[in-house]
PDB file of C-alpha atoms in Angstrom:
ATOM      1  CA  UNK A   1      11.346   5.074   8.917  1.00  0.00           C
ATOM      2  CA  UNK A   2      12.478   8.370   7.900  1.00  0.00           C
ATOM      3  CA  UNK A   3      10.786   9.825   4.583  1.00  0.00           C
ATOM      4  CA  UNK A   4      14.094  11.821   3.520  1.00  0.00           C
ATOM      5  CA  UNK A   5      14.073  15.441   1.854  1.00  0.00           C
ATOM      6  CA  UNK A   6      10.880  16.375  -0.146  1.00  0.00           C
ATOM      7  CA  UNK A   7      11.528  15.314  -4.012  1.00  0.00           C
ATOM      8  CA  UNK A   8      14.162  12.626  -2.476  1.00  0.00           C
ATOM      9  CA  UNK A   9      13.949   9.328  -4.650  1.00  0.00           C
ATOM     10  CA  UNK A  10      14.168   6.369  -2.510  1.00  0.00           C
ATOM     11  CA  UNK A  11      14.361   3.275  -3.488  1.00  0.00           C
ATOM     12  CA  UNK A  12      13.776  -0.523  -2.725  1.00  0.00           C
ATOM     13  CA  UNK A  13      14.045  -3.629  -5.105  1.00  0.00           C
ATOM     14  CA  UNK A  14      14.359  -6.986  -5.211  1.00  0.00           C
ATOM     15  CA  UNK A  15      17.717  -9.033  -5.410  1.00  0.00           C
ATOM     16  CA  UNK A  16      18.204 -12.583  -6.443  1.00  0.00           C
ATOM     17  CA  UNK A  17      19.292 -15.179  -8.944  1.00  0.00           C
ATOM     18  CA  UNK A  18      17.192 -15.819 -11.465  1.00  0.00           C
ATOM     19  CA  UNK A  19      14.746 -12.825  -9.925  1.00  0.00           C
ATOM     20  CA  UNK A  20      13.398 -11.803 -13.779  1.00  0.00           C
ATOM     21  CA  UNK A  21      10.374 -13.924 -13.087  1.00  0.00           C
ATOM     22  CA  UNK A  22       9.734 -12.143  -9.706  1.00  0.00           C
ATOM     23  CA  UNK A  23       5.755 -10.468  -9.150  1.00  0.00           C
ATOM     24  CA  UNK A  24       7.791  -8.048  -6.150  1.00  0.00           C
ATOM     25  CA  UNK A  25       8.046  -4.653  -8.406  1.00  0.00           C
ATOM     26  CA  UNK A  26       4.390  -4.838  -9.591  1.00  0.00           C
ATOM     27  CA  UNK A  27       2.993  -5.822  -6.200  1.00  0.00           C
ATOM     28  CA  UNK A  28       5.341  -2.611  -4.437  1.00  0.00           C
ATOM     29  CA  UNK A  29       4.467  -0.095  -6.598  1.00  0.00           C
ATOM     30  CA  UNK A  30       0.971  -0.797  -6.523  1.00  0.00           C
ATOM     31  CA  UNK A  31       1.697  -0.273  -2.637  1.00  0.00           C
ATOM     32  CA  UNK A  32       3.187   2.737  -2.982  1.00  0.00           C
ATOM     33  CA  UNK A  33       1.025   4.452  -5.495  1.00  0.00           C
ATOM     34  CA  UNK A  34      -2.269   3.621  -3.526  1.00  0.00           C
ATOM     35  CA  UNK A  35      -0.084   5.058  -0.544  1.00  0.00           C
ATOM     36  CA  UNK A  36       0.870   8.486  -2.210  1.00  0.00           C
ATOM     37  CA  UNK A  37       4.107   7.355  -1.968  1.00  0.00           C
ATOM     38  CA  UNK A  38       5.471   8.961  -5.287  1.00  0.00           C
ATOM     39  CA  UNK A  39       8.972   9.325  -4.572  1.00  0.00           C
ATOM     40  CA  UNK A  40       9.799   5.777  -3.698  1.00  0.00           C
ATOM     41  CA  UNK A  41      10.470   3.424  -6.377  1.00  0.00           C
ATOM     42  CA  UNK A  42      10.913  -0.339  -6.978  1.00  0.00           C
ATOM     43  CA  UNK A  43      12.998  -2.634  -8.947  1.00  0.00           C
ATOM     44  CA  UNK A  44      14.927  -6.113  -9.306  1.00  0.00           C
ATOM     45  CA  UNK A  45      18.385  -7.028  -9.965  1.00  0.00           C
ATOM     46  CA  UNK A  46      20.010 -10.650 -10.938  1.00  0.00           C
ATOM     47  CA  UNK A  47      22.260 -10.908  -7.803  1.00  0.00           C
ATOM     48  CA  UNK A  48      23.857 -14.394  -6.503  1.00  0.00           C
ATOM     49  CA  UNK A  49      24.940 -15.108  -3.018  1.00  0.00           C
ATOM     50  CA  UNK A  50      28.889 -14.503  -3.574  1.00  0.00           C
ATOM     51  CA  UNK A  51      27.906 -10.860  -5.037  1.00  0.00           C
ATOM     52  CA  UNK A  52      25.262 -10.012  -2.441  1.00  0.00           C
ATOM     53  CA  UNK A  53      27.534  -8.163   0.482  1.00  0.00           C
ATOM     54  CA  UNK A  54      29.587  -6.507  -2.057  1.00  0.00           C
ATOM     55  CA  UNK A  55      26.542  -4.913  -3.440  1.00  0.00           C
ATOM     56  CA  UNK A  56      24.368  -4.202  -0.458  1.00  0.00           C
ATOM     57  CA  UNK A  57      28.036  -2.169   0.531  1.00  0.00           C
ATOM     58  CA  UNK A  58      27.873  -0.177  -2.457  1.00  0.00           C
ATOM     59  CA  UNK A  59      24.264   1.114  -2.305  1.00  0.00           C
ATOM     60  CA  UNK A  60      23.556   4.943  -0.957  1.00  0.00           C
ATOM     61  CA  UNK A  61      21.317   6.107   1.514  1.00  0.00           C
ATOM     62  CA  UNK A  62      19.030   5.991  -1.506  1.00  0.00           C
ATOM     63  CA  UNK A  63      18.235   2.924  -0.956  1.00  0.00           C
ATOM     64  CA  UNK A  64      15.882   2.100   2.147  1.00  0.00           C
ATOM     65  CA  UNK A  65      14.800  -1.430   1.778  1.00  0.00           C
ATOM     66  CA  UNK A  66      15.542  -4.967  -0.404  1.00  0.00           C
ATOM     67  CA  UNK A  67      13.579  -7.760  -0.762  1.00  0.00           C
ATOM     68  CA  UNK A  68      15.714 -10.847  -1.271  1.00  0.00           C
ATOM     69  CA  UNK A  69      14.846 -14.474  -2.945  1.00  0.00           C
ATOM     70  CA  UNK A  70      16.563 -17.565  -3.637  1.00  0.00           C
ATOM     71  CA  UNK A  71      19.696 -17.925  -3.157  1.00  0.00           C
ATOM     72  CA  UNK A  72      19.910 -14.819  -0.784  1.00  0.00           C
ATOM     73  CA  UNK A  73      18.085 -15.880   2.492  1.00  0.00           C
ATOM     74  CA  UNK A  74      21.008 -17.532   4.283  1.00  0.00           C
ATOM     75  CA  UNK A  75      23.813 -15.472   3.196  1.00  0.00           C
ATOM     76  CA  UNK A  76      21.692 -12.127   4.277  1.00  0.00           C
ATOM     77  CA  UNK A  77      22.321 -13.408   7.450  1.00  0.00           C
ATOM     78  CA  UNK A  78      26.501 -12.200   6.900  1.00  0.00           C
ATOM     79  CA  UNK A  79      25.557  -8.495   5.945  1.00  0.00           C
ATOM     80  CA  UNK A  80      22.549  -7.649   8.423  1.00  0.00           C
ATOM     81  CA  UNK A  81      23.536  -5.648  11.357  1.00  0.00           C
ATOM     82  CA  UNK A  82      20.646  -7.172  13.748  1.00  0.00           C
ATOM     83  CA  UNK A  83      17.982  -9.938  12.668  1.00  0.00           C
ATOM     84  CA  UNK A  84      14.432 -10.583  13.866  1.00  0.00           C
ATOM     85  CA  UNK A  85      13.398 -13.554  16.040  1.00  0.00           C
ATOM     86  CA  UNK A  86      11.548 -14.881  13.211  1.00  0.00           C
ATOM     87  CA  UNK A  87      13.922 -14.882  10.730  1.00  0.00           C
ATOM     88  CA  UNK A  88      16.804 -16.344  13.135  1.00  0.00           C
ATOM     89  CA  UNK A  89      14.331 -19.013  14.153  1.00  0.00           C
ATOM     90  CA  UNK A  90      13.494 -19.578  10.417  1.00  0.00           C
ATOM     91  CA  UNK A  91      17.018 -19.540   9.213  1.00  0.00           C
ATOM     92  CA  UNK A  92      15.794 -17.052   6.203  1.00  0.00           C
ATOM     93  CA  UNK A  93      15.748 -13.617   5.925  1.00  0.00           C
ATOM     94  CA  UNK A  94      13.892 -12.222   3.041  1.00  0.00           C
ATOM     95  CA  UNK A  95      13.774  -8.700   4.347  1.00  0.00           C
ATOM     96  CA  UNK A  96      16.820  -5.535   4.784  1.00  0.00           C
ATOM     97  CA  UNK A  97      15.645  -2.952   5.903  1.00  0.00           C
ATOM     98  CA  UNK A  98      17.525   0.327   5.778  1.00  0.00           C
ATOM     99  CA  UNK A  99      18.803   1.576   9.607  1.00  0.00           C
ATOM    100  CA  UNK A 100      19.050   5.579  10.333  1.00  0.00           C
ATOM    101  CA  UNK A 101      22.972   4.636  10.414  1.00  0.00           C
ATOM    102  CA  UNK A 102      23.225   3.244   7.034  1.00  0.00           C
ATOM    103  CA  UNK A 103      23.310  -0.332   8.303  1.00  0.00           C
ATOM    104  CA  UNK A 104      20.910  -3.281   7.250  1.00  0.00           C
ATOM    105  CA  UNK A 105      18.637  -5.070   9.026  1.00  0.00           C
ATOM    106  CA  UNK A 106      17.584  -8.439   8.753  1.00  0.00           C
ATOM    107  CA  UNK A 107      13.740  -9.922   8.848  1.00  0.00           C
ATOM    108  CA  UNK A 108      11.556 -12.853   7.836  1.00  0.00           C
ATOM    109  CA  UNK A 109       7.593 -11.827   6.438  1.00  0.00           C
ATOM    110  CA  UNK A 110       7.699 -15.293   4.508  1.00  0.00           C
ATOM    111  CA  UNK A 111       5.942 -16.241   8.209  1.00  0.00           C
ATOM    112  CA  UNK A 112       3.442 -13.489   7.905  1.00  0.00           C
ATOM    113  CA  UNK A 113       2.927 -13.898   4.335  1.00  0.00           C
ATOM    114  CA  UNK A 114       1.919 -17.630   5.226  1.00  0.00           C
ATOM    115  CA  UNK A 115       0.078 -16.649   8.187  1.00  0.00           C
ATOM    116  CA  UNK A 116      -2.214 -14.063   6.022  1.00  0.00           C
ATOM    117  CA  UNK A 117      -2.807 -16.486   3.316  1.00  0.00           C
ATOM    118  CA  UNK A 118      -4.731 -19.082   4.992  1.00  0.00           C
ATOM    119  CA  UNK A 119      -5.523 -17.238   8.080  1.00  0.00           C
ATOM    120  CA  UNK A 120      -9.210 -17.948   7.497  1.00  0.00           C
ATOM    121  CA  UNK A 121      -9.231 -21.620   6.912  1.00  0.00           C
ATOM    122  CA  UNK A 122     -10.491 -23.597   9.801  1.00  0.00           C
ATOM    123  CA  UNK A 123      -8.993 -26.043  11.541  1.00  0.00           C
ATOM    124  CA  UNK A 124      -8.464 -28.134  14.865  1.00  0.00           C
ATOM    125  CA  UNK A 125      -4.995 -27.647  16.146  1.00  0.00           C
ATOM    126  CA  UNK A 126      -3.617 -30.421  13.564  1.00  0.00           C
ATOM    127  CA  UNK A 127      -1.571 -29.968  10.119  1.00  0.00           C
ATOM    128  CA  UNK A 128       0.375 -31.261   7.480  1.00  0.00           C
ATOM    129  CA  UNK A 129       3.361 -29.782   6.673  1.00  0.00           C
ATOM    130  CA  UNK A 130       4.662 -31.329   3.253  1.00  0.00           C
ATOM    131  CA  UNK A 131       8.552 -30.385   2.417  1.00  0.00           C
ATOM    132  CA  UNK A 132      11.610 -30.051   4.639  1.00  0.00           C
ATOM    133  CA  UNK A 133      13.362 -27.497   3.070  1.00  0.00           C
ATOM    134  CA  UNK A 134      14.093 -23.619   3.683  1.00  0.00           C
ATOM    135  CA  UNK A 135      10.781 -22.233   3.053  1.00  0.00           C
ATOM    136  CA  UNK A 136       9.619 -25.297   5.122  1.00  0.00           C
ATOM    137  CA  UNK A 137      10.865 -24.116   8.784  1.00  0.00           C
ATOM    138  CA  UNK A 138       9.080 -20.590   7.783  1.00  0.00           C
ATOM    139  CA  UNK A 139       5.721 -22.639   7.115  1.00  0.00           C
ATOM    140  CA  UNK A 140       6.339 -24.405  10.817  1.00  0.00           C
ATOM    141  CA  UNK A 141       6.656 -21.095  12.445  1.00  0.00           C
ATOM    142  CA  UNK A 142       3.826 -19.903  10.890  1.00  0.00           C
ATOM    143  CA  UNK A 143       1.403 -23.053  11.805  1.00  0.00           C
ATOM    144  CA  UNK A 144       2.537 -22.197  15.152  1.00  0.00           C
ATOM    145  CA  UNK A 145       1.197 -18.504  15.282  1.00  0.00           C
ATOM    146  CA  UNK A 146      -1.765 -20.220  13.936  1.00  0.00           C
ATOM    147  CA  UNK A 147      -2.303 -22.343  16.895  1.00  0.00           C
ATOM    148  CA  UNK A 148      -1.799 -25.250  15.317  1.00  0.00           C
ATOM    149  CA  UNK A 149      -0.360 -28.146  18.007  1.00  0.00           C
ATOM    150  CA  UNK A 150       0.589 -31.530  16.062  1.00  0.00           C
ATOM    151  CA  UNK A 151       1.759 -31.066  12.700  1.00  0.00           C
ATOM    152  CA  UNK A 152       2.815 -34.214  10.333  1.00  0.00           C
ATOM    153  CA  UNK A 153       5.949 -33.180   8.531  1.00  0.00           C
ATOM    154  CA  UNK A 154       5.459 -35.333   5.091  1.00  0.00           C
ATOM    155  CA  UNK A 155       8.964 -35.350   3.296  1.00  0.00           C
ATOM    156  CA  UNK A 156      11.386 -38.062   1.213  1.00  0.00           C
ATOM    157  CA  UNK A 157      14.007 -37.627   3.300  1.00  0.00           C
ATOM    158  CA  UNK A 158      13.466 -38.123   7.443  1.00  0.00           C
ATOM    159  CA  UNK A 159      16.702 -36.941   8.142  1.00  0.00           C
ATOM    160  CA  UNK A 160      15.836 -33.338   6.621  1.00  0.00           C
ATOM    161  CA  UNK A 161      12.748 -32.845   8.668  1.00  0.00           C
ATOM    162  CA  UNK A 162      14.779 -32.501  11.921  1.00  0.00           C
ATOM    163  CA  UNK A 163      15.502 -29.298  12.053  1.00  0.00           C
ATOM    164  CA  UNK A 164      11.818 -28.389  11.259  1.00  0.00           C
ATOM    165  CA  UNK A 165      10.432 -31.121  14.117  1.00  0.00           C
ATOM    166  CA  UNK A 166      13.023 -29.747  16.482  1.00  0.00           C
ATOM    167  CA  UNK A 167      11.609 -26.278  15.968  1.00  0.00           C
ATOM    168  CA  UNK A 168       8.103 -27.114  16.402  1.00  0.00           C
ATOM    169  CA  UNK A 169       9.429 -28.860  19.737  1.00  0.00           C
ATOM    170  CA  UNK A 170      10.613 -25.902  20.806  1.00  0.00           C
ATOM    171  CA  UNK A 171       7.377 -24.197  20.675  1.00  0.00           C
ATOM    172  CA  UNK A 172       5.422 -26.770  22.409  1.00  0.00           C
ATOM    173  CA  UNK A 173       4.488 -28.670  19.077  1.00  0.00           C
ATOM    174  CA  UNK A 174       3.772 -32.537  18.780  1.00  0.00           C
ATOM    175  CA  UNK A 175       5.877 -33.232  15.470  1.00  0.00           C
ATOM    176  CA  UNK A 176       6.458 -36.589  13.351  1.00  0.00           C
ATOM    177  CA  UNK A 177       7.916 -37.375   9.989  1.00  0.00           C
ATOM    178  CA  UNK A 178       5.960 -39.521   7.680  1.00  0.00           C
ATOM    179  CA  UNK A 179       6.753 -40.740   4.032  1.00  0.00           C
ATOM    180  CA  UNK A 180       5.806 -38.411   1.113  1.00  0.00           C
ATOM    181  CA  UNK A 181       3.862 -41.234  -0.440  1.00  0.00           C
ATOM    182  CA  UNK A 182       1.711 -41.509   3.039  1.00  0.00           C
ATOM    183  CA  UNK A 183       0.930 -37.461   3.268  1.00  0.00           C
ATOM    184  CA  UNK A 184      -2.768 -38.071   2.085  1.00  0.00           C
ATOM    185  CA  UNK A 185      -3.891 -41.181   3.829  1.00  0.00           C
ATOM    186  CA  UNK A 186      -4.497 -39.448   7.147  1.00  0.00           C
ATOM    187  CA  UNK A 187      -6.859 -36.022   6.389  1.00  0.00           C
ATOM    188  CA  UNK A 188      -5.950 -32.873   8.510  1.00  0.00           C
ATOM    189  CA  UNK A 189      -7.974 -29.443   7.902  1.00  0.00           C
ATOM    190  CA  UNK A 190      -4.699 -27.768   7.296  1.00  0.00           C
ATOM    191  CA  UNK A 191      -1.923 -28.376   4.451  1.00  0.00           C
ATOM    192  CA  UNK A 192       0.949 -26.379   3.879  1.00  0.00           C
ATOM    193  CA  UNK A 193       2.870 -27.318   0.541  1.00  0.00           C
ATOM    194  CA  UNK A 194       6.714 -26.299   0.333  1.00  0.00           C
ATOM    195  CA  UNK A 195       7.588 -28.751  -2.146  1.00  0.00           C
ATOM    196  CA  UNK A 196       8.993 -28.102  -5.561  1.00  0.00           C
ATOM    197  CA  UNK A 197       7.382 -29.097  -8.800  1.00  0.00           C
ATOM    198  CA  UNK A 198       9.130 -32.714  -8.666  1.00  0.00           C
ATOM    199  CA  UNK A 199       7.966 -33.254  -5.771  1.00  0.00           C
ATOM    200  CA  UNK A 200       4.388 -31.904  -5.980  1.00  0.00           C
ATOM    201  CA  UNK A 201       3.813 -34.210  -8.583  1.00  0.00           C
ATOM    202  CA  UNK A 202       4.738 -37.006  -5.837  1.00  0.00           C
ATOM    203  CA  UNK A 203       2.727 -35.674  -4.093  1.00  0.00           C
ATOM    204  CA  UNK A 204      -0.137 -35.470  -6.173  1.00  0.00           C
ATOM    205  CA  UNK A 205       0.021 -39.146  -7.148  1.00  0.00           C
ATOM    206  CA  UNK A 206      -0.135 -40.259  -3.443  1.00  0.00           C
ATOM    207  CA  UNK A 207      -3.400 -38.203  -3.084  1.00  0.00           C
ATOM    208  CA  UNK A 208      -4.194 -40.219  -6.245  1.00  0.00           C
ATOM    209  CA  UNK A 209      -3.059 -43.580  -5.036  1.00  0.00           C
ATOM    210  CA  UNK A 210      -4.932 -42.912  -1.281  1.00  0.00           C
ATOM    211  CA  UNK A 211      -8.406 -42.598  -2.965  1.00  0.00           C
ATOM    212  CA  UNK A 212      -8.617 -39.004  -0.284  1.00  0.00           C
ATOM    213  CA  UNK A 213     -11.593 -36.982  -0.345  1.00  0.00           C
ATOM    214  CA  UNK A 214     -10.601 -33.503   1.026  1.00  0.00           C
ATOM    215  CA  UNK A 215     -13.390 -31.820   1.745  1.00  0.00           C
ATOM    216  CA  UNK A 216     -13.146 -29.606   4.559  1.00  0.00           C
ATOM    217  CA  UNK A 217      -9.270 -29.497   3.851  1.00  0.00           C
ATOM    218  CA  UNK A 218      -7.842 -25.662   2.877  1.00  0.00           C
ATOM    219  CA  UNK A 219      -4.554 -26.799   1.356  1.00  0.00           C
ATOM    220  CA  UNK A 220      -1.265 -24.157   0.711  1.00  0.00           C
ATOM    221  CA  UNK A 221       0.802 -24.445  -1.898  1.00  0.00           C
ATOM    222  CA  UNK A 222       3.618 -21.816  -1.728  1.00  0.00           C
ATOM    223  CA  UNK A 223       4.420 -22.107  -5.374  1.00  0.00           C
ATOM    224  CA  UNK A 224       2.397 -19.420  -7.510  1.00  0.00           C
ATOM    225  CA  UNK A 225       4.278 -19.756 -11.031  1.00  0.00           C
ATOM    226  CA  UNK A 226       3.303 -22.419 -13.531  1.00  0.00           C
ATOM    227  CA  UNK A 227      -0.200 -22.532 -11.422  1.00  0.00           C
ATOM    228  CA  UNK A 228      -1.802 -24.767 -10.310  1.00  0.00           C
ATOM    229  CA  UNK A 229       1.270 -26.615  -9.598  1.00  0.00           C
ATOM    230  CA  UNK A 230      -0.309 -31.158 -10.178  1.00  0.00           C
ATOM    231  CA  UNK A 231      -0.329 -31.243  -6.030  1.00  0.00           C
ATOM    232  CA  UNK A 232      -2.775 -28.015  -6.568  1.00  0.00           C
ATOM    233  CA  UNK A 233      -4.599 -29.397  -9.094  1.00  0.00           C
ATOM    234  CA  UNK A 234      -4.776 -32.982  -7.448  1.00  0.00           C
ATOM    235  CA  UNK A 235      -6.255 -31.337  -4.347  1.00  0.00           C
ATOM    236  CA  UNK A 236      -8.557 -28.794  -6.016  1.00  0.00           C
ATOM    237  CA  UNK A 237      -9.945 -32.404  -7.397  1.00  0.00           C
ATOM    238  CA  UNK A 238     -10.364 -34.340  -4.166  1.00  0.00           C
ATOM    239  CA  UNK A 239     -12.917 -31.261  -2.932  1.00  0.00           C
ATOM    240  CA  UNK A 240     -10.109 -28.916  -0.889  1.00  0.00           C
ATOM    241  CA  UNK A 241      -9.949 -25.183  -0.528  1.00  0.00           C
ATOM    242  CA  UNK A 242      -6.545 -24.580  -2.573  1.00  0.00           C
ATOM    243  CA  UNK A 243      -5.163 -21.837  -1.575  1.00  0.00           C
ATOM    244  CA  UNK A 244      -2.217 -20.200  -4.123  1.00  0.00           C
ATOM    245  CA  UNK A 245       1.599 -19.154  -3.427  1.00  0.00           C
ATOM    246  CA  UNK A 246       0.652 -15.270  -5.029  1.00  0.00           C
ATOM    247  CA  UNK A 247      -1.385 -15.067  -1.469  1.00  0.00           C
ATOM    248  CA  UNK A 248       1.214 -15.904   0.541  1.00  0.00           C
ATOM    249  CA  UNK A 249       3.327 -13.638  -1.805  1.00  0.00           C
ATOM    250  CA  UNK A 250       0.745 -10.434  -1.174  1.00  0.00           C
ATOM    251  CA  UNK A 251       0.538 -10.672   2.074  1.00  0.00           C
ATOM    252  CA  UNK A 252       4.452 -10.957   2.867  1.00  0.00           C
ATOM    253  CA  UNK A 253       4.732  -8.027   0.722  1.00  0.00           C
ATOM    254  CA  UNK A 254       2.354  -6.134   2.068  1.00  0.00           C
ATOM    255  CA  UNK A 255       4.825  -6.488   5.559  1.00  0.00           C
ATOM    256  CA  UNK A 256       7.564  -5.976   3.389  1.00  0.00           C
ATOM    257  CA  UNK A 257       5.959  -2.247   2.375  1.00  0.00           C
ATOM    258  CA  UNK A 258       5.308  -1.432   5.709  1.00  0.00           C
ATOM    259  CA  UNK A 259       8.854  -2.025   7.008  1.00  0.00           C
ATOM    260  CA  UNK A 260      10.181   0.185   4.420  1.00  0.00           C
ATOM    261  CA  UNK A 261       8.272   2.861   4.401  1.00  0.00           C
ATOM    262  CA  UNK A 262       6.503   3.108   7.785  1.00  0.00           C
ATOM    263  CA  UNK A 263       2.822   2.766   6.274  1.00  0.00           C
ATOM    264  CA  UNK A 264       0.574  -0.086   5.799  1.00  0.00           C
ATOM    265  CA  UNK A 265      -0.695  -0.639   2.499  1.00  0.00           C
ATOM    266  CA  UNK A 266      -4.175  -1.609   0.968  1.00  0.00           C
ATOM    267  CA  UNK A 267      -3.641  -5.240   0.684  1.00  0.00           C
ATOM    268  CA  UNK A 268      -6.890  -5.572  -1.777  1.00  0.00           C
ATOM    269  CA  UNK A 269      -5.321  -3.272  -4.178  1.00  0.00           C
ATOM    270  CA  UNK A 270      -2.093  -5.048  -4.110  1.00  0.00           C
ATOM    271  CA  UNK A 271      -4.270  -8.575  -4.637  1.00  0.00           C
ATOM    272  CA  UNK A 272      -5.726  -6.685  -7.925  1.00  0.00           C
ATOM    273  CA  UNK A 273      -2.564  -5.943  -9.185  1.00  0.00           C
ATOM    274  CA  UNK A 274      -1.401  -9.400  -8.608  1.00  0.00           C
ATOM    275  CA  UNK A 275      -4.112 -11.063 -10.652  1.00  0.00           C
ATOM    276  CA  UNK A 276      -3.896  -8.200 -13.439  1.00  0.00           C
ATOM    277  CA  UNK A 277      -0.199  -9.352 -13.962  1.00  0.00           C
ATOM    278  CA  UNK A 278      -0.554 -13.118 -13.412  1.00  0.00           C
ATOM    279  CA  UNK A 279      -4.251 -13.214 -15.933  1.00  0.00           C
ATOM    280  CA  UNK A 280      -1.754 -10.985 -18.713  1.00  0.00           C
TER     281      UNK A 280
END
């Protein structure tokens, strides 16, 4: 990454639709003010997925590097220039990241992010993955930098876990598909939660219904607004490790910084900042 002219502003942000609710600017510009990095700055803007190519084509050479939410991770794919394993693999990119010739490209840290957040839970090769959507395939790529080697892929609908059981396959892991309501009555060490809030709460009444003790069980929940989402909450209550969304958020950020800028941030201070804004 080139710095640019001493005094140069340069500037990142994140893009998506709604995006007012987004934690991305305060977590950045802690980054870049524990970094020295005073002449980068950070914003958001309400973008949707017909406007997104038209406006990546109208930023300078200002700009150096967009975070992107819902509904922005597919369509990315039609304005970056080249794209990361990961993120092809994933189907999601989350991450531009200004080229020396003015071009985009395209990466995933939703994988890292994931990776980072419950990095230090234990476990024995074996997961549950609960949810079948986007953010879903990113969790399966991430179980499988973790090691993990037979994941249960708990969702409503079978036929949606496919693509995520065909892309554990690929990497050499055992995958199955089993009923929502059934997630809980076999205990794994590892849970990833991808599910959103109507579904967590399905979720949360089959832990309920199975009578589960989790002890020993570090459970994910992706989600980090409206905490702790009822699956969180259910699971904090049957003894497991609950691990919040804001973690994996830090930590994909904290790749996200790097990328930009070429320097690896103080992940503790961006945690801090994180708790500062979500305790206010």
């Amino acid at each position: 990454m080139v710095f640019g002219e001493q005094g140069q502003v340069l500037r990142a942000a994140v893009f998506g639709s709604p995006v007012s609710h987004s934690l991305s600017p305060i977590l950045h510009e802690a980054a870049y003010a524990a970094l020295g990095l005073r002449d980068w700055t950070y914003g958001r803007r309400e973008v949707t997925a017909d406007e997104l190519a038209a406006v990546v084509a109208g930023l300078d050479l200002e700009w150096r590097g967009l975070s992107l939410t819902m509904p922005l991770k597919e369509v990315a794919f039609d304005v970056a220039e080249a794209v990361t394993d990961v993120a092809r693999e994933a189907g999601a990119i989350n991450t531009l990241v200004r080229r020396s010739d003015g071009r985009w490209d395209g990466a995933n840290t939703d994988v890292a992010g994931i990776v980072g957040a419950v990095a230090h839970a234990k476990q024995d090769g074996r997961a549950t993955l609960l949810g079948s959507g986007a953010t879903s395939r990113s969790a399966a790529l991430a179980l499988v930098q973790l090691g993990v080697r037979d994941v249960r892929v708990a969702a409503r609908n079978e036929a949606a876990t496919n693509d995520v059981l065909a892309l554990l396959e690929r990497h050499g892991v055992s995958g199955a598909h089993v009923a929502l309501a059934d997630w809980a009555v076999e205990s794994r060490p590892l849970v990833i939660s991808t599910l959103a809030p109507a579904a967590s709460s399905s979720a949360a009444d089959a832990l309920k219904e199975a009578g589960s003790t989790l002890g020993g069980v570090t459970l994910l929940d992706v989600v980090y607004a409206d905490w702790p989402t009822p699956l969180a909450r259910a699971a904090g209550d049957a003894g497991a490790v609950v691990v919040s969304g804001l973690d994996m958020l830090v930590h994909q950020a904290a790749e996200q910084v790097e990328l930009f800028t070429g320097r690896r941030p103080p992940v503790e201070v961006m945690f801090a900042a994180a708790r500062r804004a979500t305790i206010a």
